[in-house]
Coordinates of C-alpha atoms in Angstrom, one line a residue:
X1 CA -57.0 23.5 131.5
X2 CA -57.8 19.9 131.8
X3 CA -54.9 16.9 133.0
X4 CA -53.4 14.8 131.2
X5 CA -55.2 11.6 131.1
X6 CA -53.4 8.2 132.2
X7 CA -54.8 6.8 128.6
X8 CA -53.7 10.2 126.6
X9 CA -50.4 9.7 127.6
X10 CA -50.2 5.8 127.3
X11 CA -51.4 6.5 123.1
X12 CA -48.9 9.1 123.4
X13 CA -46.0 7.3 124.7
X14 CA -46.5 4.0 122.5
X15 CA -45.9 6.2 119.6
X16 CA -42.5 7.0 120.9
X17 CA -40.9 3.1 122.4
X18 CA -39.0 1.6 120.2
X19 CA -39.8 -2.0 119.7
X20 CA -37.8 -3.7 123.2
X21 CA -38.0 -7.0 125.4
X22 CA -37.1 -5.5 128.1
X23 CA -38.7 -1.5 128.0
X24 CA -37.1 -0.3 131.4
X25 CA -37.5 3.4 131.2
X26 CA -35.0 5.6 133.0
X27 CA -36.2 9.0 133.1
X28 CA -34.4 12.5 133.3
X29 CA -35.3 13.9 136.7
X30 CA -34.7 17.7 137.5
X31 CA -37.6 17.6 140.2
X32 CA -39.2 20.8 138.0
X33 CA -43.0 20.2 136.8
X34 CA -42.5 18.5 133.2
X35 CA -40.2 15.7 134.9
X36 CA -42.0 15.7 137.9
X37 CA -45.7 15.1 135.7
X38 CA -43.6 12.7 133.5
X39 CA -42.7 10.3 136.4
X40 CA -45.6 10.7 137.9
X41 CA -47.3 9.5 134.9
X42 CA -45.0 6.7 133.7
X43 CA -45.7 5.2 137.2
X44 CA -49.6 4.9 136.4
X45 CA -48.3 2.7 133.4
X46 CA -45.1 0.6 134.8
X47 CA -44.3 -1.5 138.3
X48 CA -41.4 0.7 140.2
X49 CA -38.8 -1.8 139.1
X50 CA -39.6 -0.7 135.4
X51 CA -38.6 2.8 136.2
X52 CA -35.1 4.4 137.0
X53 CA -35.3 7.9 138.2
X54 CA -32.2 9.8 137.9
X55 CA -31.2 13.5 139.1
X56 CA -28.1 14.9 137.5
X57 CA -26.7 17.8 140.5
X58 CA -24.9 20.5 138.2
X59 CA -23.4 23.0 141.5
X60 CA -24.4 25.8 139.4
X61 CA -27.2 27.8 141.1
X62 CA -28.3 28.2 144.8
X63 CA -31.5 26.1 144.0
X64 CA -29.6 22.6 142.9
X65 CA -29.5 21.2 146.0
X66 CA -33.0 21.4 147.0
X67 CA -34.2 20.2 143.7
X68 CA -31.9 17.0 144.5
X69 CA -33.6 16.9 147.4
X70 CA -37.2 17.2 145.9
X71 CA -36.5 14.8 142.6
X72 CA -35.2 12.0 145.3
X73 CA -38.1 12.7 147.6
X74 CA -40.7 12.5 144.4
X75 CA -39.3 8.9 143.0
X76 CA -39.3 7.9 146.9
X77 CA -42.8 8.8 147.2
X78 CA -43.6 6.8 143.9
X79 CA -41.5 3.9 144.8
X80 CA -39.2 4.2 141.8
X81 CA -35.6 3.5 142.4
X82 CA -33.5 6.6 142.1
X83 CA -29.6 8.3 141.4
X84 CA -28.1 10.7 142.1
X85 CA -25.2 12.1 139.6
X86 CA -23.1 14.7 140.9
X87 CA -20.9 16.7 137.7
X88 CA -17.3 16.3 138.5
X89 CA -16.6 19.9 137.0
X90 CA -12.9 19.8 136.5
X91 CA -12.5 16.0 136.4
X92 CA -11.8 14.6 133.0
X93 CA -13.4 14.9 130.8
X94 CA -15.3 17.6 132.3
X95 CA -13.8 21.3 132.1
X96 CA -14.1 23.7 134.8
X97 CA -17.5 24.4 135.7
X98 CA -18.1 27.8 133.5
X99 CA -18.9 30.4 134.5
X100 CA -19.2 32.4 130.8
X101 CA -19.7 31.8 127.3
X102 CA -21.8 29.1 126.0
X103 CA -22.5 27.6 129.6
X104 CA -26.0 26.4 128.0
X105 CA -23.9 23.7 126.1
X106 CA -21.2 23.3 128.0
X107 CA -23.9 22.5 130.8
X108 CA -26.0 20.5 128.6
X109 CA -23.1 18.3 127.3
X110 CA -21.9 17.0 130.5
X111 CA -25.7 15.9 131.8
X112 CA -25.9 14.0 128.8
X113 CA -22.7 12.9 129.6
X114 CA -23.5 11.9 133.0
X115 CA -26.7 10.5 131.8
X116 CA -25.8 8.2 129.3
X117 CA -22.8 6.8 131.2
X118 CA -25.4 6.1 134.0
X119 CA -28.1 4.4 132.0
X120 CA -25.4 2.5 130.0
X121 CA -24.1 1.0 134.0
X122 CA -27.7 0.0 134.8
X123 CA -28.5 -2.0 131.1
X124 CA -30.9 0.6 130.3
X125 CA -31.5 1.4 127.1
X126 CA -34.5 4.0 127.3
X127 CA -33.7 7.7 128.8
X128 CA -37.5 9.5 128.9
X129 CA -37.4 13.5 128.9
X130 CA -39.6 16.3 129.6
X131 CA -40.1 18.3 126.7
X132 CA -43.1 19.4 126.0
X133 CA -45.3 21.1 123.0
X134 CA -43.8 24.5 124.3
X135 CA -40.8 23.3 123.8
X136 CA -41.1 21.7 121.0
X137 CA -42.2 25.5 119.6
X138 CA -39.2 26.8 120.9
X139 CA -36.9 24.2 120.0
X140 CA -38.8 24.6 116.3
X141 CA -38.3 28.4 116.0
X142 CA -34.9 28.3 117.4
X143 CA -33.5 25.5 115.1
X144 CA -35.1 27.7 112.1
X145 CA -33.9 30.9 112.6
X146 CA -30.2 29.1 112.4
X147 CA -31.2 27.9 108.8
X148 CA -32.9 24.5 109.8
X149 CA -34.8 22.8 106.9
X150 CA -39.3 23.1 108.3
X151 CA -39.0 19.2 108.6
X152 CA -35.7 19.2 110.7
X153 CA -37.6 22.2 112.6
X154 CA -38.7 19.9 115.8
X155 CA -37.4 17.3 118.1
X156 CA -38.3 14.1 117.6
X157 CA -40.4 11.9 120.0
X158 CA -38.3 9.2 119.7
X159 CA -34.2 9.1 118.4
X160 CA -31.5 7.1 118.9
X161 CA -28.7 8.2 121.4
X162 CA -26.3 8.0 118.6
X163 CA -22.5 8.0 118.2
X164 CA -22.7 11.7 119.5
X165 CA -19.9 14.1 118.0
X166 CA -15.9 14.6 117.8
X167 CA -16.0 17.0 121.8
X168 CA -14.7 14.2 124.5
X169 CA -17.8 15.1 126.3
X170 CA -20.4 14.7 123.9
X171 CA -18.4 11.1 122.5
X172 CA -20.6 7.9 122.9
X173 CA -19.4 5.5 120.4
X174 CA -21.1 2.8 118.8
X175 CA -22.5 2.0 122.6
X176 CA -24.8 5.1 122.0
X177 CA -26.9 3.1 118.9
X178 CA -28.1 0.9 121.0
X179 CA -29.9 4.0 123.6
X180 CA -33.0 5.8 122.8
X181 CA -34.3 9.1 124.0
X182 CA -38.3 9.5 124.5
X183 CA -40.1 12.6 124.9
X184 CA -44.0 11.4 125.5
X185 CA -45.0 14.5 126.3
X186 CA -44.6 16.5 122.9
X187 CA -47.8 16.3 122.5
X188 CA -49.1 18.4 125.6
X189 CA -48.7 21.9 125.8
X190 CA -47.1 23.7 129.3
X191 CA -50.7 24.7 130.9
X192 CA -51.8 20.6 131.1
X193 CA -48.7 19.8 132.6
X194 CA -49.1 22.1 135.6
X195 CA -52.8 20.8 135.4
X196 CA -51.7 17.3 136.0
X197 CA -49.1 18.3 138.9
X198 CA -52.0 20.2 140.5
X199 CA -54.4 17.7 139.9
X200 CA -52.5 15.0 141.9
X201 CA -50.7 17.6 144.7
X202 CA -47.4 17.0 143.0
X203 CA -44.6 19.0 144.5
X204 CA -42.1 20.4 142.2
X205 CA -39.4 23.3 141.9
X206 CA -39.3 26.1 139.0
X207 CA -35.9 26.7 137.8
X208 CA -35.3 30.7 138.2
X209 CA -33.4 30.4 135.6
X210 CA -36.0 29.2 132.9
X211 CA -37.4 32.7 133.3
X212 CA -34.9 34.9 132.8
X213 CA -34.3 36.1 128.9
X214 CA -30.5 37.0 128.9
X215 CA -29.5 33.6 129.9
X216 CA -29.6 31.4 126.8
X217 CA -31.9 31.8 123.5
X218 CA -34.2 29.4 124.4
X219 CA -35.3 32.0 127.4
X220 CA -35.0 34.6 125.4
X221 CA -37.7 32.9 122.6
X222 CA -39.7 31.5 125.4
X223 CA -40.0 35.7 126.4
X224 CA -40.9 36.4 122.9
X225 CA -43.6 34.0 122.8
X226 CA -45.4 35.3 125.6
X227 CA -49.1 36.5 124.6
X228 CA -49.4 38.6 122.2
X229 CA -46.1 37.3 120.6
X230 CA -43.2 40.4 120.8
X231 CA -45.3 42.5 123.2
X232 CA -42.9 43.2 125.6
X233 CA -38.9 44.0 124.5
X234 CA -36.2 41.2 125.3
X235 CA -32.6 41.2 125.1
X236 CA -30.9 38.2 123.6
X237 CA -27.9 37.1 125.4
X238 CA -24.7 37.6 123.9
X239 CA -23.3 34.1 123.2
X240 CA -27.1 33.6 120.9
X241 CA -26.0 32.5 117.6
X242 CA -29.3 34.3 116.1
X243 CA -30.6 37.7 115.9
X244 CA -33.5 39.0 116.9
X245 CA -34.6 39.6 113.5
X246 CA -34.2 35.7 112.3
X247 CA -36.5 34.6 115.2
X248 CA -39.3 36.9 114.4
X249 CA -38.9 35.8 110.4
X250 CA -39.6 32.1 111.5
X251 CA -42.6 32.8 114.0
X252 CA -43.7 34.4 110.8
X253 CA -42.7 31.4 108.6
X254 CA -44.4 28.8 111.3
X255 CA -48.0 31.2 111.3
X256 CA -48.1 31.0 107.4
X257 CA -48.3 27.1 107.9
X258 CA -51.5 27.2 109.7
X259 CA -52.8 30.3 108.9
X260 CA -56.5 29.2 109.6
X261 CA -56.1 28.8 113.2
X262 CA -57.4 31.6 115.0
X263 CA -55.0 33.0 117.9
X264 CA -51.2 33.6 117.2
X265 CA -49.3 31.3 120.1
X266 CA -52.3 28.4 118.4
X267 CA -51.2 29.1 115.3
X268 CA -47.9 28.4 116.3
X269 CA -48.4 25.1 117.8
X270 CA -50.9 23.4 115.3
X271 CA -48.3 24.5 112.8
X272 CA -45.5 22.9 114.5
X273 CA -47.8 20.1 114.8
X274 CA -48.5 19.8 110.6
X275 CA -44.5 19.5 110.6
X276 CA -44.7 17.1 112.8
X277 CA -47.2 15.2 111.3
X278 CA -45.3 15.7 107.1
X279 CA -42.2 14.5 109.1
X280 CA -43.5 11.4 110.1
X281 CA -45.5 11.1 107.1
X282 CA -42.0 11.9 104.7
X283 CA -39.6 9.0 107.1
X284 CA -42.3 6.4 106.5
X285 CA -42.1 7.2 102.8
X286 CA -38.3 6.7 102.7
X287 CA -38.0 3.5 104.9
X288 CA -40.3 2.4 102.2
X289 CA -38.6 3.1 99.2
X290 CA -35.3 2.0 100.4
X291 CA -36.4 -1.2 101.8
X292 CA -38.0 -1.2 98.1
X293 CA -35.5 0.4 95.9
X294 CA -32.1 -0.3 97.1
X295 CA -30.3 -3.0 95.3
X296 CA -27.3 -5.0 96.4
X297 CA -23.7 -3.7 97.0
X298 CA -20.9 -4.2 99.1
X299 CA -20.8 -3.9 102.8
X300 CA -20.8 -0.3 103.9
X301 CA -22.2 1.1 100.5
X302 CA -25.9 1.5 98.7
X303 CA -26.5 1.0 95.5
X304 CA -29.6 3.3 94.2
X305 CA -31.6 2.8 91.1
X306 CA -32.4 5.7 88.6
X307 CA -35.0 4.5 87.2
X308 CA -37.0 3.5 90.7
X309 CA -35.7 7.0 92.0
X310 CA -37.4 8.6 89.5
X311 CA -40.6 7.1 91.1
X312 CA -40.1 9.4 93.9
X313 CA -41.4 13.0 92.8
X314 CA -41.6 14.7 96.5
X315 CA -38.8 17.2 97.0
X316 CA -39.3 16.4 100.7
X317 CA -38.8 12.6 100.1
X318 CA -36.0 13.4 97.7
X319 CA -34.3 15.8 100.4
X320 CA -34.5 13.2 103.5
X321 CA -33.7 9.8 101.6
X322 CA -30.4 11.6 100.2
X323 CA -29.6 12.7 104.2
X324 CA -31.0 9.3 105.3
X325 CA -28.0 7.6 102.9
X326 CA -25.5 9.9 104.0
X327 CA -25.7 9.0 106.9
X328 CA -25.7 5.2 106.9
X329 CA -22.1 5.6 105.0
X330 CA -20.8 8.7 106.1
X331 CA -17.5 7.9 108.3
X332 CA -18.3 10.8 110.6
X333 CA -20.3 9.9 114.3
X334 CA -23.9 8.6 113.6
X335 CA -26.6 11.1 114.4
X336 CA -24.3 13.9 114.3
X337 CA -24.6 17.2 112.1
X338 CA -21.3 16.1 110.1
X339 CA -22.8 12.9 109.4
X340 CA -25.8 15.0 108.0
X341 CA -23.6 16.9 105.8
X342 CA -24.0 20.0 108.2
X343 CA -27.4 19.7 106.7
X344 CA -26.4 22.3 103.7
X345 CA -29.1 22.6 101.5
X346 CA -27.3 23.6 98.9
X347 CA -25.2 20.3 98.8
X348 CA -28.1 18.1 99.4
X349 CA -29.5 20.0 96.3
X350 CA -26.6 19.4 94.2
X351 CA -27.1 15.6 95.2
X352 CA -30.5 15.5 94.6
X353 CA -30.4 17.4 90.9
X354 CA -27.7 14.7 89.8
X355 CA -29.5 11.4 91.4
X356 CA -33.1 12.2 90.1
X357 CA -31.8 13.7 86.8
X358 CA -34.3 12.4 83.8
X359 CA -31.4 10.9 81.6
X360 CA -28.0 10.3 83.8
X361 CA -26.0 9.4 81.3
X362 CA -26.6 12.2 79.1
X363 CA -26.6 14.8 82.2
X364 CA -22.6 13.4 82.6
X365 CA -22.2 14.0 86.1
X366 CA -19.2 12.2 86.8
X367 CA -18.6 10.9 90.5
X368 CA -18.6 13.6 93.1
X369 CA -18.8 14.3 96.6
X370 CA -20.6 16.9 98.2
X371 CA -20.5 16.6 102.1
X372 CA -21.2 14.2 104.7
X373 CA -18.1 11.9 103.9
X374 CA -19.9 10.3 100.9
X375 CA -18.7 9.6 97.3
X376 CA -21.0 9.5 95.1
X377 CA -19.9 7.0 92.0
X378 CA -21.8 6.2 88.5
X379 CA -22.6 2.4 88.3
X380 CA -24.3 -0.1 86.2
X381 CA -25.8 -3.3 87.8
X382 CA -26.8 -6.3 86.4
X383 CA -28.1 -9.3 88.6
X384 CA -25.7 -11.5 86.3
X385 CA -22.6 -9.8 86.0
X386 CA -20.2 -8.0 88.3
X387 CA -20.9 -4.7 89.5
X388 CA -19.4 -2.1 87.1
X389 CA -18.1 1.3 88.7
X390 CA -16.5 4.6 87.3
X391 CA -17.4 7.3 85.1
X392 CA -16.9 5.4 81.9
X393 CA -20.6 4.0 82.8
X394 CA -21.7 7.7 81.6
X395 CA -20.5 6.8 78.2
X396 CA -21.5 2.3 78.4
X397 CA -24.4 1.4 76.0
X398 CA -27.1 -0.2 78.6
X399 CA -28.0 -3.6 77.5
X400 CA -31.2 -5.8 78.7
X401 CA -30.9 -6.2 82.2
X402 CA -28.8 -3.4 83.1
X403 CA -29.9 -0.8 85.2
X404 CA -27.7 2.4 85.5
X405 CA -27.3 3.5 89.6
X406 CA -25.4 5.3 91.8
X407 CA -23.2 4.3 95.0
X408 CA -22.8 5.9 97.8
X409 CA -19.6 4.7 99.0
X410 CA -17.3 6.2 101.7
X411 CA -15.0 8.8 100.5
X412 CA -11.2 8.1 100.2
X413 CA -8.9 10.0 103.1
X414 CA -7.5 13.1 102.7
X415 CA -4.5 11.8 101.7
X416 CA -2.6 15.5 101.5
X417 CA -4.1 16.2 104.6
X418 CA -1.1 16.9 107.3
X419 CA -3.4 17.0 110.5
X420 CA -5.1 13.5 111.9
X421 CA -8.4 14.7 111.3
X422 CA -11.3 12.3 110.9
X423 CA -10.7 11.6 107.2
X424 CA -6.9 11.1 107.5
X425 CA -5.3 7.9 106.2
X426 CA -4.0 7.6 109.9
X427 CA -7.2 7.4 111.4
X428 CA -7.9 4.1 109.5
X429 CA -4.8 2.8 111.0
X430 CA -5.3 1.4 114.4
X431 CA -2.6 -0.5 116.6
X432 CA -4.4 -3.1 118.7
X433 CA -1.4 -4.5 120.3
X434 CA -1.1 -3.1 123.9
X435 CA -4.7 -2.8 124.5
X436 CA -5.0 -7.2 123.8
X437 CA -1.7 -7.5 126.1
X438 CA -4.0 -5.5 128.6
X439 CA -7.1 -7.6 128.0
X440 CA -5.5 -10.9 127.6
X441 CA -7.6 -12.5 130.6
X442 CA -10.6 -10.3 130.8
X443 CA -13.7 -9.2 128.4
X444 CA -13.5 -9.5 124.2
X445 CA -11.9 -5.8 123.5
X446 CA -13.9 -3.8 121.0
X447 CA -12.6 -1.4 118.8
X448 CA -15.1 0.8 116.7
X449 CA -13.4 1.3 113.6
X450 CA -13.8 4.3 111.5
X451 CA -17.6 4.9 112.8
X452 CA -18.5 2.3 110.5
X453 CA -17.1 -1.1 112.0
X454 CA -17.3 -2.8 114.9
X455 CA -14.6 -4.8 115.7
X456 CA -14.3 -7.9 119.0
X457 CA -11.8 -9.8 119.3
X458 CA -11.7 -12.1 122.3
X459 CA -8.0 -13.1 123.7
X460 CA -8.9 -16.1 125.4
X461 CA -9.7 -17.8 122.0
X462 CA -6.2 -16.0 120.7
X463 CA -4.7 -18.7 118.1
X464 CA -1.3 -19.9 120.7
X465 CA 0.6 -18.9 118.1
X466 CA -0.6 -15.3 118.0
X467 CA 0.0 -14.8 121.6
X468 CA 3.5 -15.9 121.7
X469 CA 4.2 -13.6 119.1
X470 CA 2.8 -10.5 120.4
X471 CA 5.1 -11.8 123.5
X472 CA 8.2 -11.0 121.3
X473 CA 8.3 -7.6 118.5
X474 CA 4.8 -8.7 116.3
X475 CA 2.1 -6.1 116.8
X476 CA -1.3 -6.5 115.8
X477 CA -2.9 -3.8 113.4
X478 CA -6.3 -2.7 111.7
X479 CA -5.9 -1.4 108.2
X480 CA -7.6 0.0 105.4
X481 CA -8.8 -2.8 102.5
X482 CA -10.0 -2.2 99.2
X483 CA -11.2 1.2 98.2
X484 CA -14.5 1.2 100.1
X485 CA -11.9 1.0 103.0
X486 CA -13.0 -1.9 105.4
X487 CA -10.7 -2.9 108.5
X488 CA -8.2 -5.6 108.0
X489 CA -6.4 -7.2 111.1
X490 CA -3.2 -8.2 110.5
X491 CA -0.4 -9.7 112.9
X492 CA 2.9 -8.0 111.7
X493 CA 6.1 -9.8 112.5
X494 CA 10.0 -8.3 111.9
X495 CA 11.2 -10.1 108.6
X496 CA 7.5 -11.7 107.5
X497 CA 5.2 -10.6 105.5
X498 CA 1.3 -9.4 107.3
X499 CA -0.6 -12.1 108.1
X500 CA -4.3 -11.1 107.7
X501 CA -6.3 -12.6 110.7
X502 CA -9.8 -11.2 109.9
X503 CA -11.3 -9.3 107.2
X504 CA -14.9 -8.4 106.1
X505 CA -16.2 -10.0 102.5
X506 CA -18.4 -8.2 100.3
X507 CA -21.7 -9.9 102.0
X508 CA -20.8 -8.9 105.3
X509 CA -19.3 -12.2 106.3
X510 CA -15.7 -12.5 108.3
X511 CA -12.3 -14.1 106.7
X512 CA -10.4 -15.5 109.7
X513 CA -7.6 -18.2 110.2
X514 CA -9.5 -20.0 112.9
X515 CA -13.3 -22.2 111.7
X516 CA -14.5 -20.8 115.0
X517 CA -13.1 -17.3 114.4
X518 CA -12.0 -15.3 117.5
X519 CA -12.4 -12.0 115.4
X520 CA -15.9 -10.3 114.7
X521 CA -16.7 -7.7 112.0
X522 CA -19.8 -6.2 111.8
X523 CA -21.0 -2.8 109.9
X524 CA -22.6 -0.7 112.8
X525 CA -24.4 2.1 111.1
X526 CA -28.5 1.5 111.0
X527 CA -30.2 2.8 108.2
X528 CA -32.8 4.0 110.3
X529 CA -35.2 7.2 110.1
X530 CA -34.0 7.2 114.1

């Protein structure tokens, strides 16, 4: 088996950075062979000061310390600057370092953790990994056998960090949009890794735990796969959230993709890599028609044409521009499986049958929501009149000009809802007032409201007037405005009225009571394929 080539990887790795001035990489450094080949390789490509190695200690196996020692020794021999993170198991808010149950995730969540605090410290907004086409097999067989859709089968080898999810752990805010993870070396399969590594004497440490089936379901796949697939029996461990039978159905699934490629474990890979490939191909078709299609609406919404989505006839397009919109208003984290609508097919397919329905108005699907956070209202637009919302468009004659369309908006809280969860009414009420007593003399505070907004507002260009009334009972507030729910800051006094400071226009644009305004609004969410 050949090594990877300095110029392989180089195509392979512009296909996966983001469009940066400044492309320090940071990469994700266990000291095992696929991190160890991926510094070794970045370094052939970037001066050491355009590298950050990093080695996240976990204290859970006999073996962590000397692969701390090895990764430090292999970004010292490169002359890439290099950290070491130890995980404060216990410290919050890190549990106790487990010691059952899903220890996989639990594991997994604090390096990430670790990592993107780290990374986020040093201005560095690129975190490289190891994965590899093996994994990305693994990853792709795993993800179906839980119910995955083929094109949400494999990792991508570029995504945003994102917002992360609702765990305290795995919580990144509106910081984590602005991180990206690569994984260059998707396209090369376990056998050229080790080639490379032996190639150019790189020292590196095997995991004993990598091996060992009963540990997590990747292992326990990774067994599986081992030439001829299902050759030799495996236990899955118990915590797997898949049976046997459901991983053998989607080898079987992936080998019907490619089922001219001679070889089983080949047939798996160039099949992973048609996915791939159709994924790729389906995102570019998206981002096309919604740069294309989508018309214009208020801040925090999008307003989508009938007529121009009846232009798009592939299911697969259909499918991923309804998640990609979902997404962009849902209120839930960015990047995370709520804001996906837990992926359910069946409610992207309800979606999808009332959006690309051949007449709308006779089909009289009034507004609805169907996951995701997302209401999904009848509209009519016209370039010269206001926009016109409700279900009485199902029943309003269309006249030249008019197009009949449907916003995505964000859906109203759970107003009967007793518990604070993340569509509550009391989530969209936020009291800013001892936070700016705390910050009066240091950084702009930022407030990320509702996963949607972005809110800084700098004390040291307070109004004097504001200051000396949060000096007596006055509080300052963000509430919810208009039914599309944007933040309002208000000052509240005893005996006065609220006195809105800042809040959004329909454009995007801020309403404050200073011309040089010492509040900012801006809508956060990208619209992205990443």
């Amino acid at each position: 088996m050949s090594p990877i080539h300095t110029l392989e990887f180089a195509v392979a790795l512009g296909r996966c950075l983001p469009l940066l001035s400044r492309p320090v990489i940071a990469v994700a450094n266990s000291a095992g062979p696929d991190s160890t080949c991926l510094l070794f390789l970045l370094r052939q490509l970037f001066p050491p000061h355009a590298l950050l190695s990093i080695h996240v200690h976990h204290h859970l196996q006999h073996a962590s310390s000397l692969m701390a020692r090895t990764a430090a020794k292999n970004a010292h021999i490169l002359g890439i600057p290099h950290h070491l993170a130890h995980i404060p198991w216990g410290a919050s808010p890190f549990p106790p370092i487990p010691t059952t149950g899903p220890v996989e995730r639990i594991t997994r969540e604090a390096r990430y953790n670790l990592l993107f605090h780290l990374i986020s410290r040093a201005r560095v907004s690129l975190l490289a990994l190891g994965h590899h086409a093996d994994d990305q097999l693994e990853t792709a067989i795993m993800r179906l056998a839980c119910g995955s859709t083929l094109l949400a089968a494999g990792m991508r080898p570029c995504r945003r960090w994102g917002m992360g999810s609702n765990s305290p752990l795995a919580l990144f805010g509106h910081q984590g949009l602005n991180a990206f993870v690569l994984r260059p070396l998707l396209p090369f399969p376990k056998d050229r890794i080790l080639a490379t590594c032996h190639a150019n004497h790189l020292h590196y440490i095997n995991d004993p735990t990598n091996v060992q089936p009963h540990i997590t379901p990747r292992n326990a796949i990774r067994h599986c796969l081992r030439d001829p697939p299902f050759s030799r029996p495996v236990t899955l461990p118990p915590t797997a959230p898949v049976s046997l039978i459901k991983i053998k159905n989607a080898v079987l699934l992936l080998q019907d993709i490619a089922p001219d490629v001679a070889g089983e474990k080949r047939r798996l890979h160039a099949a992973v890599a048609k996915l791939t490939a159709k994924t790729e191909y389906v995102d570019r078709k998206v981002t096309s028609h919604l740069t294309q299609h989508v018309l214009p609406s208020p801040i925090g919404t999008l307003l989508l044409s009938s007529t121009k989505l009846l232009d798009i006839t592939d299911p697969d397009v259909r499918f991923t521009l309804v998640l990609r919109v979902i997404r962009y208003v849902s209120f839930h984290p960015w990047g995370s499986l709520r804001a996906d609508a837990d992926r359910r097919r069946s409610s992207i397919h309800r979606i999808v049958s009332a959006l690309w329905a051949s007449d709308p108005q006779k089909s009289q699907t009034k507004k609805f929501t169907a996951g995701g956070g997302v209401l999904w209202t009848p509209a009519i637009y016209n370039p010269n009149k206001s926009l016109r919302l409700g279900n009485q468009c199902l029943h309003t004659t269309l006249h030249p000009g008019d197009h009949f369309c449907w916003l995505a908006s964000r859906v109203p809280p759970f107003s009967k809802n007793p518990q604070q969860g993340a569509g509550s009414p009391t989530k969209l009420v936020i009291d800013l007032t001892e936070r700016l007593k705390a910050t009066m003399i240091s950084d702009p505070l930022q407030v990320l409201y509702d996963c949607r907004f972005l809110l800084r507002i700098d004390p040291l260009q307070m109004p004097t007037y504001v200051k000396s009334s949060l000096d007596d009972t006055a509080s300052i507030k963000v509430l919810p405005f208009t039914h599309y729910y944007w933040p309002k800051v208000v000052l509240q006094r005893e005996s006065h009225p609220d006195q809105v400071l800042a809040v959004p226009n329909e454009d995007g644009t801020v309403d404050a009571t200073m011309p040089q305004s010492w509040i900012s609004i801006q809508w956060v969410r990208p619209l992205d394929a990443i």
